[in-house]
CSV table of C-alpha atoms in Angstrom, one decimal:
chain,number,residue,atom,x,y,z
A,1,MET,CA,0.0,0.0,0.0
A,2,ASN,CA,1.2,3.5,-0.8
A,3,GLU,CA,0.2,6.9,0.4
A,4,GLU,CA,-1.8,7.5,-2.7
A,5,LYS,CA,-4.1,4.7,-1.8
A,6,LEU,CA,-4.4,6.1,1.7
A,7,ILE,CA,-5.4,9.5,0.3
A,8,ASN,CA,-8.2,7.8,-1.7
A,9,ASN,CA,-9.6,6.2,1.5
A,10,SER,CA,-11.0,8.9,3.8
A,11,GLU,CA,-11.2,6.6,6.7
A,12,LEU,CA,-7.4,6.2,6.7
A,13,TRP,CA,-6.6,9.9,6.2
A,14,PRO,CA,-5.9,10.4,10.0
A,15,PHE,CA,-3.1,7.9,9.7
A,16,LEU,CA,-1.1,9.9,7.2
A,17,PRO,CA,0.9,11.8,9.8
A,18,ALA,CA,1.5,8.6,11.7
A,19,LEU,CA,2.7,6.7,8.6
A,20,ALA,CA,5.0,9.6,7.7
A,21,GLU,CA,6.5,9.7,11.2
A,22,ILE,CA,7.0,5.9,11.4
A,23,LYS,CA,8.6,5.9,7.9
A,24,HIS,CA,11.0,8.6,9.1
A,25,ARG,CA,11.7,6.8,12.4
A,26,LEU,CA,12.5,3.5,10.7
A,27,CYS,CA,14.5,5.0,7.8
A,28,GLY,CA,17.9,3.3,7.5
A,29,ILE,CA,17.0,0.2,9.7
A,30,GLU,CA,16.7,-2.0,6.6
A,31,VAL,CA,20.4,-1.3,5.8
A,32,GLU,CA,21.4,-2.8,9.1
A,33,CYS,CA,18.8,-5.6,9.2
A,34,GLU,CA,17.0,-6.0,5.8
A,35,PRO,CA,13.6,-7.3,6.8
A,36,LEU,CA,13.0,-4.6,9.4
A,37,GLY,CA,12.1,-1.7,7.0
A,38,LEU,CA,8.6,-0.3,6.9
A,39,SER,CA,6.1,-2.8,5.5
A,40,LEU,CA,2.4,-2.0,4.8
A,41,ASP,CA,-0.3,-4.6,4.2
A,42,LYS,CA,-2.0,-4.2,0.8
A,43,ASP,CA,-5.3,-5.1,2.3
A,44,VAL,CA,-5.6,-2.2,4.7
A,45,HIS,CA,-9.1,-0.8,4.4
A,46,THR,CA,-10.2,0.3,7.9
A,47,GLU,CA,-8.8,2.2,10.8
A,48,GLU,CA,-8.4,-1.0,12.8
A,49,ASP,CA,-6.4,-2.6,9.9
A,50,MET,CA,-4.1,0.4,9.6
A,51,LEU,CA,-3.5,0.6,13.4
A,52,PHE,CA,-2.7,-3.1,13.6
A,53,THR,CA,-0.4,-2.8,10.5
A,54,LEU,CA,1.5,0.1,12.0
A,55,ILE,CA,2.0,-1.4,15.4
A,56,SER,CA,3.0,-4.8,14.0
A,57,GLN,CA,6.1,-3.6,12.1
A,58,LYS,CA,8.8,-6.3,12.3
A,59,ALA,CA,11.2,-3.9,13.9
A,60,PHE,CA,9.0,-3.6,16.9
A,61,ALA,CA,9.5,-7.3,17.7
A,62,PHE,CA,13.2,-6.6,18.4
A,63,ASP,CA,14.9,-4.9,21.2
A,64,ILE,CA,17.5,-3.1,19.1
A,65,THR,CA,20.4,-2.6,21.4
A,66,ASN,CA,23.8,-0.8,21.2
A,67,GLU,CA,27.1,-1.6,22.8
A,68,ASN,CA,26.2,0.4,25.9
A,69,GLY,CA,23.0,-1.6,26.5
A,70,ALA,CA,20.7,1.2,25.4
A,71,VAL,CA,17.6,0.0,23.6
A,72,TRP,CA,16.2,2.0,20.7
A,73,ASP,CA,12.7,3.3,21.3
A,74,VAL,CA,10.9,4.3,18.1
A,75,ARG,CA,8.8,6.8,20.1
A,76,LEU,CA,11.8,8.8,21.3
A,77,GLU,CA,14.1,9.0,18.3
A,78,PRO,CA,14.6,7.9,14.7
A,79,PHE,CA,16.7,4.8,14.2
A,80,ALA,CA,19.3,6.9,12.3
A,81,LYS,CA,19.9,9.0,15.4
A,82,PHE,CA,20.3,5.9,17.6
A,83,LYS,CA,22.7,4.3,15.1
A,84,ALA,CA,24.7,7.5,14.8
A,85,ARG,CA,25.6,7.4,18.5
A,86,SER,CA,26.3,3.6,18.5
A,87,THR,CA,29.4,1.7,17.3
A,88,LYS,CA,27.7,-1.7,17.5
A,89,ILE,CA,24.0,-2.6,17.1
A,90,THR,CA,22.4,-6.0,17.8
A,91,PHE,CA,19.0,-7.1,17.0
A,92,PRO,CA,17.8,-9.6,19.6
A,93,LEU,CA,14.3,-10.9,18.8
A,94,THR,CA,12.1,-10.5,21.8
A,95,GLY,CA,8.7,-11.0,20.1
A,96,TYR,CA,5.8,-8.6,20.3
A,97,ASN,CA,5.9,-7.6,24.0
A,98,PRO,CA,2.3,-6.6,25.0
A,99,ASN,CA,3.5,-3.7,27.1
A,100,LYS,CA,5.7,-2.3,24.3
A,101,ARG,CA,3.0,-2.9,21.7
A,102,GLN,CA,0.5,-0.9,23.9
A,103,GLN,CA,3.0,2.0,24.2
A,104,ILE,CA,3.6,2.1,20.5
A,105,SER,CA,-0.2,1.8,19.8
A,106,ASN,CA,-0.8,4.9,22.1
A,107,TRP,CA,2.0,6.8,20.3
A,108,VAL,CA,0.6,6.0,16.9
A,109,ILE,CA,-2.9,7.1,17.9
A,110,GLU,CA,-1.4,10.4,19.2
A,111,LEU,CA,0.4,10.9,15.9
A,112,CYS,CA,-2.9,10.7,13.9
A,113,ASN,CA,-4.7,13.7,12.8
A,114,TRP,CA,-8.3,13.1,14.0
A,115,GLU,CA,-9.4,16.7,13.5
A,116,GLY,CA,-8.1,17.6,10.1
A,117,ASP,CA,-8.3,16.3,6.6
A,118,VAL,CA,-5.7,14.8,4.1
A,119,PHE,CA,-4.5,18.3,3.2
A,120,THR,CA,-3.7,19.3,6.8
A,121,GLY,CA,0.1,19.6,7.3
A,122,ILE,CA,2.1,16.7,8.7
A,123,THR,CA,4.2,17.6,11.7
A,124,ARG,CA,6.9,15.6,13.5
A,125,HIS,CA,6.4,14.9,17.2
């Protein structure tokens, strides 16, 4: 699914800012670990589908850690910023931790533009 299809589905318009921010936050991760880049399900048609797709990104099933033991948090900074201050990054698979998933879900909902329309500006949080 691409952003053009989102624009054509008014139910998904509120997710455009969230999608843009998640895309920004994950940028570069696929270079370090190929399957972890942003992936969108082609069959997203409802708000529930979109929320589930966004919070179920493969990258969120890993506790991406640097040599100091710091764990990357998508809600706090882009992956590129975390990588820039790290010399070694590991990708331990932890699965979809329910607590972490809830935190990401809340963050994604906050990123959405529930008041505006598709033409309202996208801002970074």
